[in-house]
Coordinates of C-alpha atoms and ligand atoms in Angstrom, one line a residue:
X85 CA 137.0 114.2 109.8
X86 CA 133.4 113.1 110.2
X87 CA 131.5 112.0 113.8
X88 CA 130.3 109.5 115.7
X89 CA 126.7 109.7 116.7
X90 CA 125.3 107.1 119.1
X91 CA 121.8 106.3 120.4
X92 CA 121.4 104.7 123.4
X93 CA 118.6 104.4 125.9
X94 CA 117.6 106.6 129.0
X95 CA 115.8 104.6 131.2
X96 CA 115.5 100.7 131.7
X97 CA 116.3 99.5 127.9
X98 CA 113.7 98.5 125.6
X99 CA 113.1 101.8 124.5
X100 CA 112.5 101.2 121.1
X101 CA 116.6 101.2 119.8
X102 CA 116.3 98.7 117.2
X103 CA 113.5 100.8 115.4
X104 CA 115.4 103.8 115.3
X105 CA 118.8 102.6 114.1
X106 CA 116.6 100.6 111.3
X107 CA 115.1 104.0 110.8
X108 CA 118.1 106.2 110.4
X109 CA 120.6 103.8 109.4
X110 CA 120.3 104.4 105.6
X111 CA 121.5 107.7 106.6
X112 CA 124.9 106.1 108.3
X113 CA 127.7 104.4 106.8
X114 CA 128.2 102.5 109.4
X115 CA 126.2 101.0 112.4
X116 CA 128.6 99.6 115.3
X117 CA 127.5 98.0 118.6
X118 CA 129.4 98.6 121.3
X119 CA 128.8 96.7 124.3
X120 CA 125.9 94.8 126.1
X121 CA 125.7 91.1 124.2
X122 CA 122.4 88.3 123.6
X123 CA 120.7 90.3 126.9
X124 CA 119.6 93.0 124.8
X125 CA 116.9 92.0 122.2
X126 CA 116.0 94.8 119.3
X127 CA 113.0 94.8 117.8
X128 CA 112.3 96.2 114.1
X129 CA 109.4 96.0 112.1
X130 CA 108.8 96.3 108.1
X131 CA 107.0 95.0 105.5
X132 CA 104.3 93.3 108.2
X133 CA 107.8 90.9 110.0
X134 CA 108.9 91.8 113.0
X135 CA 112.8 91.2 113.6
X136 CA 114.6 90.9 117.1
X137 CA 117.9 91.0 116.9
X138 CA 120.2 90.2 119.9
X139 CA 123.9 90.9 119.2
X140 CA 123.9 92.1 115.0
X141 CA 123.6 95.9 114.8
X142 CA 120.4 96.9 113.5
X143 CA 121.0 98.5 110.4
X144 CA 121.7 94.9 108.7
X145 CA 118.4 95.0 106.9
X146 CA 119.8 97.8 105.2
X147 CA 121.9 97.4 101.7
X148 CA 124.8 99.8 102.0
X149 CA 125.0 100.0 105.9
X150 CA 128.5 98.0 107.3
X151 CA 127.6 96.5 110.6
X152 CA 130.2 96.5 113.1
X153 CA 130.3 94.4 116.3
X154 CA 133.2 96.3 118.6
X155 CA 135.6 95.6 121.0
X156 CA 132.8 96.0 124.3
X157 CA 130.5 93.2 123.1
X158 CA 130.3 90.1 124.7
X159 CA 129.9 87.5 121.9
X160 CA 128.0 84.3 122.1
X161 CA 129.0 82.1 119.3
X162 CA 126.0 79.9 119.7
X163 CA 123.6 82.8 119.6
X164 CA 125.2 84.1 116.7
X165 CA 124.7 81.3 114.7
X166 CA 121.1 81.5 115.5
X167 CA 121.0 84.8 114.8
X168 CA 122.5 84.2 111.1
X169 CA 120.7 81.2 110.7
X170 CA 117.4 82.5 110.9
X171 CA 118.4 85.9 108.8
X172 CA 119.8 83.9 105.7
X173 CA 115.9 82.9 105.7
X174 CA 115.8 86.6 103.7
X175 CA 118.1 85.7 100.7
X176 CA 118.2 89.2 99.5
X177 CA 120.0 89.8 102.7
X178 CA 123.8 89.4 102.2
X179 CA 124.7 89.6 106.0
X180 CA 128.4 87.9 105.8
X181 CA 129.6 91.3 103.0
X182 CA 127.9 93.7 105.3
X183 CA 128.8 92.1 109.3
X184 CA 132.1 92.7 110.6
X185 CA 133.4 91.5 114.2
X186 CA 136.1 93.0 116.4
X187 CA 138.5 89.8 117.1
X188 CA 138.7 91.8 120.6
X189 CA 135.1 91.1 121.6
X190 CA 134.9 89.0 125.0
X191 CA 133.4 85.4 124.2
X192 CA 130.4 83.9 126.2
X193 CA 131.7 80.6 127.2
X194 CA 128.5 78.1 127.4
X195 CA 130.0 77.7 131.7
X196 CA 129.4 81.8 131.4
X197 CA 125.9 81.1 131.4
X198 CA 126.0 78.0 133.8
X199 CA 127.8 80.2 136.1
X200 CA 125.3 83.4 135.5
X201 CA 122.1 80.7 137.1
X202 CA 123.7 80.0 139.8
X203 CA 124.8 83.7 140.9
X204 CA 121.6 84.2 140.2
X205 CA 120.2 81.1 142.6
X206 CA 122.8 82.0 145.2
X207 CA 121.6 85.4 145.4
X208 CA 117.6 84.3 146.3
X209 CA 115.3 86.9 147.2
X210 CA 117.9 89.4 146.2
X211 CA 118.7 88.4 142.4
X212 CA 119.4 91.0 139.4
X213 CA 117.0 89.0 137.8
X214 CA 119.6 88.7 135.2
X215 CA 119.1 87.5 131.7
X216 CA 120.6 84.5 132.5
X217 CA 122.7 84.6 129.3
X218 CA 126.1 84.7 130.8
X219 CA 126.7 88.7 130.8
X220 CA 127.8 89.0 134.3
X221 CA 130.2 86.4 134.6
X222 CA 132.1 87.0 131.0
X223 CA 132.8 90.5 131.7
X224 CA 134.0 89.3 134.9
X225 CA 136.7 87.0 133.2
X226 CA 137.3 90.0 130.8
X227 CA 138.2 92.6 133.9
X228 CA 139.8 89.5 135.4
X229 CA 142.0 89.2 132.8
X230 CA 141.4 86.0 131.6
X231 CA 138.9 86.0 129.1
X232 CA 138.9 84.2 125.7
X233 CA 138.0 86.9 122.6
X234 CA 137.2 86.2 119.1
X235 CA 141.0 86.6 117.7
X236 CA 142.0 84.0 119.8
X237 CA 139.7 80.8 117.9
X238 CA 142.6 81.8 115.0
X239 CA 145.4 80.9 117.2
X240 CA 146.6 77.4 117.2
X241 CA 146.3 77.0 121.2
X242 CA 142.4 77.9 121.1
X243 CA 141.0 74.6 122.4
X244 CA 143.6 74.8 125.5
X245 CA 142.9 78.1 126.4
X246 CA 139.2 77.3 126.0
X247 CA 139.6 73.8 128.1
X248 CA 141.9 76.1 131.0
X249 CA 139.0 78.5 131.3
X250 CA 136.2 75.8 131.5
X251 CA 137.9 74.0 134.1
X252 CA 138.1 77.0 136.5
X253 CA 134.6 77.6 135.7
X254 CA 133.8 73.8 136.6
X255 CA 135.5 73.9 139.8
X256 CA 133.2 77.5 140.7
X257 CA 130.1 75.3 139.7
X258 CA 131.1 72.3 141.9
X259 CA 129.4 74.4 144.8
X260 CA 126.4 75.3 143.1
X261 CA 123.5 73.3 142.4
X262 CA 123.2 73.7 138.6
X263 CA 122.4 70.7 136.4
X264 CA 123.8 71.0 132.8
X265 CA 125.0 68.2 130.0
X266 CA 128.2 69.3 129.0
X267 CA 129.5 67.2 126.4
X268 CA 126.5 68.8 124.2
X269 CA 127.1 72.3 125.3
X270 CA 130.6 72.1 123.9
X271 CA 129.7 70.4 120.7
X272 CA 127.5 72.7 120.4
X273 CA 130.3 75.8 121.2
X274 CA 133.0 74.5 119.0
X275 CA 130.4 74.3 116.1
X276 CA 129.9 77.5 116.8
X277 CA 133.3 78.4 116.8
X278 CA 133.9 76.8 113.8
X279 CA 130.9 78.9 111.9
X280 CA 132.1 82.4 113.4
X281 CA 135.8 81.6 111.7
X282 CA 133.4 82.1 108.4
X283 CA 132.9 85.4 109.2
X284 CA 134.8 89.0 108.6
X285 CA 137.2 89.1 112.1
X286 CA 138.5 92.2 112.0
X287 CA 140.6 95.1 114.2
X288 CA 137.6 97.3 114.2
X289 CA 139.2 100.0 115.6
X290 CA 141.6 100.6 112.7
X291 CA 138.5 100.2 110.6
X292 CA 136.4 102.7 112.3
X293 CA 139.1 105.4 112.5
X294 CA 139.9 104.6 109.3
X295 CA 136.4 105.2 108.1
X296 CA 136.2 108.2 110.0
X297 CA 139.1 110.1 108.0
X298 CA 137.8 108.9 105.1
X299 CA 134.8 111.0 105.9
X300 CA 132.1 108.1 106.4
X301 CA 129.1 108.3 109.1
X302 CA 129.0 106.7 112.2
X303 CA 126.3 105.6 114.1
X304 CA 127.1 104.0 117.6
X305 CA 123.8 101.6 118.5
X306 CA 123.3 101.0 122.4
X307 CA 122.0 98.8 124.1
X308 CA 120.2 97.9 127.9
X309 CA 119.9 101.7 129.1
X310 CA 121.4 104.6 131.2
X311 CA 119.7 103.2 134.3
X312 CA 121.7 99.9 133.7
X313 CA 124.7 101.1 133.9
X314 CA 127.2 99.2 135.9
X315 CA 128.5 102.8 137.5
X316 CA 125.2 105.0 136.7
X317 CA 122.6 102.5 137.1
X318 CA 120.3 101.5 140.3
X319 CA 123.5 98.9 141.1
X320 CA 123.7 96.3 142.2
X321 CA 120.7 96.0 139.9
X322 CA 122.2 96.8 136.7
X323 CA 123.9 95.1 133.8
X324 CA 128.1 94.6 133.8
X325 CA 129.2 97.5 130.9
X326 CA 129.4 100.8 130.6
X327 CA 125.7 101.9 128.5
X328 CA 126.5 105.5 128.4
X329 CA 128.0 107.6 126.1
X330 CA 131.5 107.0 127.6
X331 CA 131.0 103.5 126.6
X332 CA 131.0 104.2 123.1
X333 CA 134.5 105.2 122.7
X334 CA 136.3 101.9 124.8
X335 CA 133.5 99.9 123.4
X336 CA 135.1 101.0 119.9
X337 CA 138.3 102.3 120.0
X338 CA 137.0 105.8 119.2
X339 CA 138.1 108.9 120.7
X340 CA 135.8 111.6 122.7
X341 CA 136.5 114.3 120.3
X342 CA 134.6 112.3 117.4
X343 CA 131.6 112.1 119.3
X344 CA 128.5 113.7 117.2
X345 CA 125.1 113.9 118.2
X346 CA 124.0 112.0 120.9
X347 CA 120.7 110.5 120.7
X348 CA 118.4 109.9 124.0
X349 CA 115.9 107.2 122.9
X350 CA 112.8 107.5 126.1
X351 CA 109.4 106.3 125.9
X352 CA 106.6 108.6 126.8
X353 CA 106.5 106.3 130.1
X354 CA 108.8 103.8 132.0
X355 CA 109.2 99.9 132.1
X356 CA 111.7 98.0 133.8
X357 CA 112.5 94.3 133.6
X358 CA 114.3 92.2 136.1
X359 CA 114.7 93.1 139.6
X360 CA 115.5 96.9 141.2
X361 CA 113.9 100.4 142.1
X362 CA 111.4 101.8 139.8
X363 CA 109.9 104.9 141.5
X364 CA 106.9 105.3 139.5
X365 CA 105.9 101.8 138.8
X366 CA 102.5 100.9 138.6
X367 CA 101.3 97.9 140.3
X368 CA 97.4 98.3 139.7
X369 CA 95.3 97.8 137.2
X370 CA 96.7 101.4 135.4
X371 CA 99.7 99.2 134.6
X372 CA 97.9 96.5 133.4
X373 CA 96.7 98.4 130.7
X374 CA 100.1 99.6 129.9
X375 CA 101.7 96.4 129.9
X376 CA 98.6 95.4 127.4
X377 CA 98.2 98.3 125.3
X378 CA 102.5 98.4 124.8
X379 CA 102.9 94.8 124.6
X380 CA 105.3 94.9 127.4
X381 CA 106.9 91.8 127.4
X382 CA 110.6 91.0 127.2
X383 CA 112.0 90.6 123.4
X384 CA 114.7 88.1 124.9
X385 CA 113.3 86.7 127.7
X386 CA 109.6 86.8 127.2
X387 CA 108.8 88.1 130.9
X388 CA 106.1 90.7 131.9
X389 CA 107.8 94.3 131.9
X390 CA 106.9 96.4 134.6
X391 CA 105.2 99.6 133.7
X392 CA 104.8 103.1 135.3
X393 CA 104.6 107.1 134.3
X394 CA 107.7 109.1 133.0
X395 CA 110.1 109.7 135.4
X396 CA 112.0 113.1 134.9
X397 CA 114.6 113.0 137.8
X398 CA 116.0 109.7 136.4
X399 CA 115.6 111.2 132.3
X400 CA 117.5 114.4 133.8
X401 CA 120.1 112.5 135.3
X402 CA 120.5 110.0 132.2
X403 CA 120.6 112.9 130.0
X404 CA 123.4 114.5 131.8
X405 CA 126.3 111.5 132.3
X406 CA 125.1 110.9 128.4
X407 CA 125.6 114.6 127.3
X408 CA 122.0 114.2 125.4
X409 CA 121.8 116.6 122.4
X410 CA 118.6 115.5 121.1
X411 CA 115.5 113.4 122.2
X412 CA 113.6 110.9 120.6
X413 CA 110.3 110.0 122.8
X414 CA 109.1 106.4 121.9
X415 CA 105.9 104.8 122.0
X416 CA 103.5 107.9 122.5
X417 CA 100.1 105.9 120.7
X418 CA 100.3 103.8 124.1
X419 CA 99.2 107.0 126.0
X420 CA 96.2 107.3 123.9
X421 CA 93.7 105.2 125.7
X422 CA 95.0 107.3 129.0
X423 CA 92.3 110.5 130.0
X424 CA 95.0 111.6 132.3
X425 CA 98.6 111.3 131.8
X426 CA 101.1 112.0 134.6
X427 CA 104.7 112.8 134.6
X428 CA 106.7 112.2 138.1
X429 CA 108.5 115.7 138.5
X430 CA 110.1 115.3 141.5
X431 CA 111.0 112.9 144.3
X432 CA 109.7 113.0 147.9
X433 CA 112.0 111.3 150.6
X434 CA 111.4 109.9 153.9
X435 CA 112.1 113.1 155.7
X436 CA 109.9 115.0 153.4
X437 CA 112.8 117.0 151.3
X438 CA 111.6 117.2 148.1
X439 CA 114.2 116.7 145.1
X440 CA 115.2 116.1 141.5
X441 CA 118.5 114.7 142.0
X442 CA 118.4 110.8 142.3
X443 CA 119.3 109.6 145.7
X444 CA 122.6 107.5 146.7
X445 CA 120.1 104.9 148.3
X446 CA 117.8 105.2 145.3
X447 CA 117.3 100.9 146.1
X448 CA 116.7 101.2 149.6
X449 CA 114.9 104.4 150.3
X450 CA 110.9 104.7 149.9
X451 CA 110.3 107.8 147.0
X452 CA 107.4 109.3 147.1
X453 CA 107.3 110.5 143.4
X454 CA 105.2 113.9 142.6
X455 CA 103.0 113.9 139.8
X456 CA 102.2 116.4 137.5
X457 CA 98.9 116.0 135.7
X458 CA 98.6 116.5 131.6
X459 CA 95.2 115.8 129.3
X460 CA 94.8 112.8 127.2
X461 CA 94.8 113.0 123.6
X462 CA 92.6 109.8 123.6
X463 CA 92.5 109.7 119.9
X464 CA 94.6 107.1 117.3
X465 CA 97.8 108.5 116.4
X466 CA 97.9 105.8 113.9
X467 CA 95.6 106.9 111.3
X468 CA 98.1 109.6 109.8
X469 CA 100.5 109.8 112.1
X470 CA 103.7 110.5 109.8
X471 CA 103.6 114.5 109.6
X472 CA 103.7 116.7 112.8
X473 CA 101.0 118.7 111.6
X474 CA 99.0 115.8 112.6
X475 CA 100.1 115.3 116.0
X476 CA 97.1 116.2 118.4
X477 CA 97.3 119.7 120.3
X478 CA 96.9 117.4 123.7
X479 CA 100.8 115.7 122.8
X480 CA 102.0 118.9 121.8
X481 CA 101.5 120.1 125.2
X482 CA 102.8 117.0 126.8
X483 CA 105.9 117.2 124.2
X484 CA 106.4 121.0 125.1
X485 CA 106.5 120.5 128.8
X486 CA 109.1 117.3 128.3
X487 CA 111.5 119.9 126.0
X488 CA 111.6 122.4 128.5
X489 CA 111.6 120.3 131.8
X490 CA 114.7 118.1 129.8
X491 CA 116.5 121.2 127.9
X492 CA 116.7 118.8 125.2
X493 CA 114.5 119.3 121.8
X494 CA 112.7 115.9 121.1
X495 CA 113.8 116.2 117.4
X496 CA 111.4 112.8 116.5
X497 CA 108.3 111.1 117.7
X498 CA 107.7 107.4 117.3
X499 CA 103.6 106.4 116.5
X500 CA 103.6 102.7 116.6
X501 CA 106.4 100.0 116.4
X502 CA 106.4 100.2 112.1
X503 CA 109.4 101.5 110.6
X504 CA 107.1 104.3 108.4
X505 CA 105.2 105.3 112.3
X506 CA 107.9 107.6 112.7
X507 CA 107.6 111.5 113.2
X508 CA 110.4 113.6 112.4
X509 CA 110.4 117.1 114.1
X510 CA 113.7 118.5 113.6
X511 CA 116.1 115.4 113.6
X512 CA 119.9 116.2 112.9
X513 CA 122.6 113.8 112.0
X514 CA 126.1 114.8 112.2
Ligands
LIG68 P1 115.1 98.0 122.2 O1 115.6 96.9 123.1 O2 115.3 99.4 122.8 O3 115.4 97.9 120.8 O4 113.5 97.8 122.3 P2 112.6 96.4 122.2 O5 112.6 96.0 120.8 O6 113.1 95.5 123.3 O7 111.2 96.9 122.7 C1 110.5 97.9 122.1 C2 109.2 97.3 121.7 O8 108.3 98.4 121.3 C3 109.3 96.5 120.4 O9 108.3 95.5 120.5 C4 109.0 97.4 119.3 O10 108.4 96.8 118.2 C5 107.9 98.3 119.9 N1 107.9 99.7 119.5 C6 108.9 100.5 119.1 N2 108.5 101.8 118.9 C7 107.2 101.8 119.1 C8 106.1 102.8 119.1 O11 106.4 103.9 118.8 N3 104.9 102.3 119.4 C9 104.6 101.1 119.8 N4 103.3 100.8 120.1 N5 105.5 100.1 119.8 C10 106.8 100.4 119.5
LIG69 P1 117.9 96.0 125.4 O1 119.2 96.3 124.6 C1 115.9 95.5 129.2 C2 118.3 93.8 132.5 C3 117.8 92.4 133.0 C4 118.3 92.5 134.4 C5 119.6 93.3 134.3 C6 120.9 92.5 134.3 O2 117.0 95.1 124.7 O3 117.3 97.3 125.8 P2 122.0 90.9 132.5 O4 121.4 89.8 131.7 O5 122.6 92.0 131.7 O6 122.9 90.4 133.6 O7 120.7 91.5 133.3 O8 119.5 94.1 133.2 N1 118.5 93.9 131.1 C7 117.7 94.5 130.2 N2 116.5 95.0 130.3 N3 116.5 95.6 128.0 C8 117.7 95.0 127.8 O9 118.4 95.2 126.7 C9 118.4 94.4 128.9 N4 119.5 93.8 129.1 C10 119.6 93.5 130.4 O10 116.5 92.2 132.9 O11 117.4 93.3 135.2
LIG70 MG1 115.0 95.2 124.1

């Protein structure tokens, strides 16, 4: 029987995900996504395009990868169709052999998202800072028990269930002031619909288990991060699934005991989008730079990320509920126009205590995070960046102190946002 690694991110998403599963996904023969849906935007880059994918796995662009989207997503039919659309542009791709869909993902109603702006408006000063692309309100129908999933647009009563569940939805969004032309959303839905019955509807779960005794590789691809979580995460400021580890076997019908290698996906430092605590944010001119020199701005949404240093009581505690066996630091050519780079080692509370554990109150209470200090390596790690030899002493250090702060080897090193920028260490695949 063969495993099931996943790689998922250990901060705030936008790790760099998409890169790596486009990176190691020739080495899988298979790449399911689990949960999240169109809030998570996946960035790869090849052959001088950059793709962002929102809800396909990201090992489509490769030839003998299957791509499975399991049980845990939340589907949006009308952001699928964009997404398809806009990949049959590469005709060498042949996305509807290789793209299979569990008929038990959730689907995002166009009222999901209606209903997601005006939680959000309701909320004012205090919003998520959500999306806004109906995540929050379609896993609520799922827990609730009402949800519509993709196996139900075969079944003859679709267009009830779907006009039941749109009318409960209306009657929330009489009370909210939310402007919205619905005759075109649902023309817009149902063509939808109509295009996603083209497509391979499956019961991934048999197909997954079945691959796994046939001996095939897994790769489980994450999205959003540990420190979204719905239980782990800084909540209320989180996203509505289950991002960890755990989330990997509901989100596909795969047991614990055929989880592999678990991949922690970090960036040297943090960003954050949306609304929440972020201990070591930077709100001067430090984090400027970082927001410039990473292009830091949201691959769904567009906004401004916020930036800060690497946090290592958060990492510690994301590495932990995730069971973390290696590391894969993103982004390191960001630090290089940095003299001084600074990792936050510990926490100081209002009382003074000093600690590594993440506080219950970690949105209310003021941290005080404790820096240590590291040299610059203030050189390009673009020019050859591809063999570890290369790597200047400076990063070594900095990638030394991470491995034995974490207890987790960082087994690859990611130079610049290309799939080829990529230093391998001592990666391991099940
Ligand atoms: P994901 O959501 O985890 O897949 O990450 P995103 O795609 O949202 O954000 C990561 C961004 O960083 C994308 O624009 C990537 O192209 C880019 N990126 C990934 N790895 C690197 C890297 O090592 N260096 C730099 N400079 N950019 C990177
Ligand atoms: P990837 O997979 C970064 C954030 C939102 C908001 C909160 C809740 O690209 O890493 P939601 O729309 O889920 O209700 O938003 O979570 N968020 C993400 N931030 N990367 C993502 O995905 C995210 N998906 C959601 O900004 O703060
Ligand atoms: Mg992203």
């Amino acid at each position: 029987m063969s495993k099931v690694d996943v790689l998922l991110g250990l901060q705030w998403g936008d790790e760099g995900k998409g890169k790596i599963v486009d990176v190691l996904a020739p080495r899988y023969d298979v790449v399911a996504r689990f949960q999240g849906g169109p809030n998570a935007g996946h960035t790869l880059e090849f052959d001088g395009i950059k793709h962002v994918l929102h809800q396909i796995p990201s090992g489509i662009f490769r030839h003998t990868t299957k791509n499975i989207i399991g049980n845990g997503v939340v589907l949006d039919p009308i952001v699928f169709q964009k997404e398809i659309e806009k990949l049959q542009a590469f005709k060498h791709l042949d996305v509807k052999a290789n793209l299979f869909i569990s008929k038990k993902a959730t689907l995002i109603l166009p009222t999901h998202r209606l209903l997601d702006q005006a939680y959000e408006k309701a909320k004012g000063d205090n919003k998520i800072g959500s999306t806004l692309k109906g995540i929050g309100p379609t896993y609520q129908d799922k827990i609730g028990r009402q949800g519509l999933r993709v196996g139900d647009i075969l079944s003859q009563n679709f267009s009830e269930k779907f006009k039941k569940l749109t009318e409960a939805h209306f009657k929330i969004l009489k009370d909210h002031d939310i402007a919205y032309e619905w005759q075109e959303l649902e023309t817009q839905f149902l063509t939808a619909i109509e295009f996603l019955k083209g497509f391979n509807l499956i019961e991934s779960e048999y197909v997954l288990n079945k691959e796994l005794s046939l001996g095939s590789s897994i790769l489980a691809e994450g999205a959003q991060g540990a420190l979204l979580d719905i239980d782990f995460g800084s909540y209320p400021f989180v996203t509505s699934s289950n991002t960890v580890t755990a989330g990997a076997c509901t989100g596909l019908g795969i047991a614990p005991r055929h989880i592999g290698e678990v991949y922690g996906i970090f960036k040297a430092y943090s960003t954050r989008v949306g609304s929440g605590p972020f201990p070591t944010e930077l709100l001067d001119e430090e984090g400027e730079r970082m927001r410039q020199e990473g292009r830091e701005f949201g691959s769904t949404t567009g906004r401004p990320r916020r930036c800060g240093w690497i946090d290592l009581p958060a990492l510690k505690y994301s590495i932990m509920i995730n069971g973390v066996t290696q590391l894969l630091m993103m982004k390191a050519d960001v630090l290089s126009i940095f003299p001084v780079i600074k990792a936050c080692v510990r926490y100081q509370l209002k009382d003074g205590t000093m600690t590594d554990v993440l506080p219950y109150e970690l949105v209310n209470e003021k941290i005080i995070p404790v820096y240590k200090e590291f040299e610059g390596w203030t050189t390009s790690l673009n020019v050859d960046g591809s063999s570890v030899e290369n790597l200047p002493e400076q990063l070594n250090v900095y990638i030394k102190f991470l491995e034995d702060e974490l207890q987790v080897p960082i087994t690859m090193v990611s130079t610049g946002p290309d799939r080829t920028q990529t230093v391998f260490r001592s990666l391991k695949t099940a």
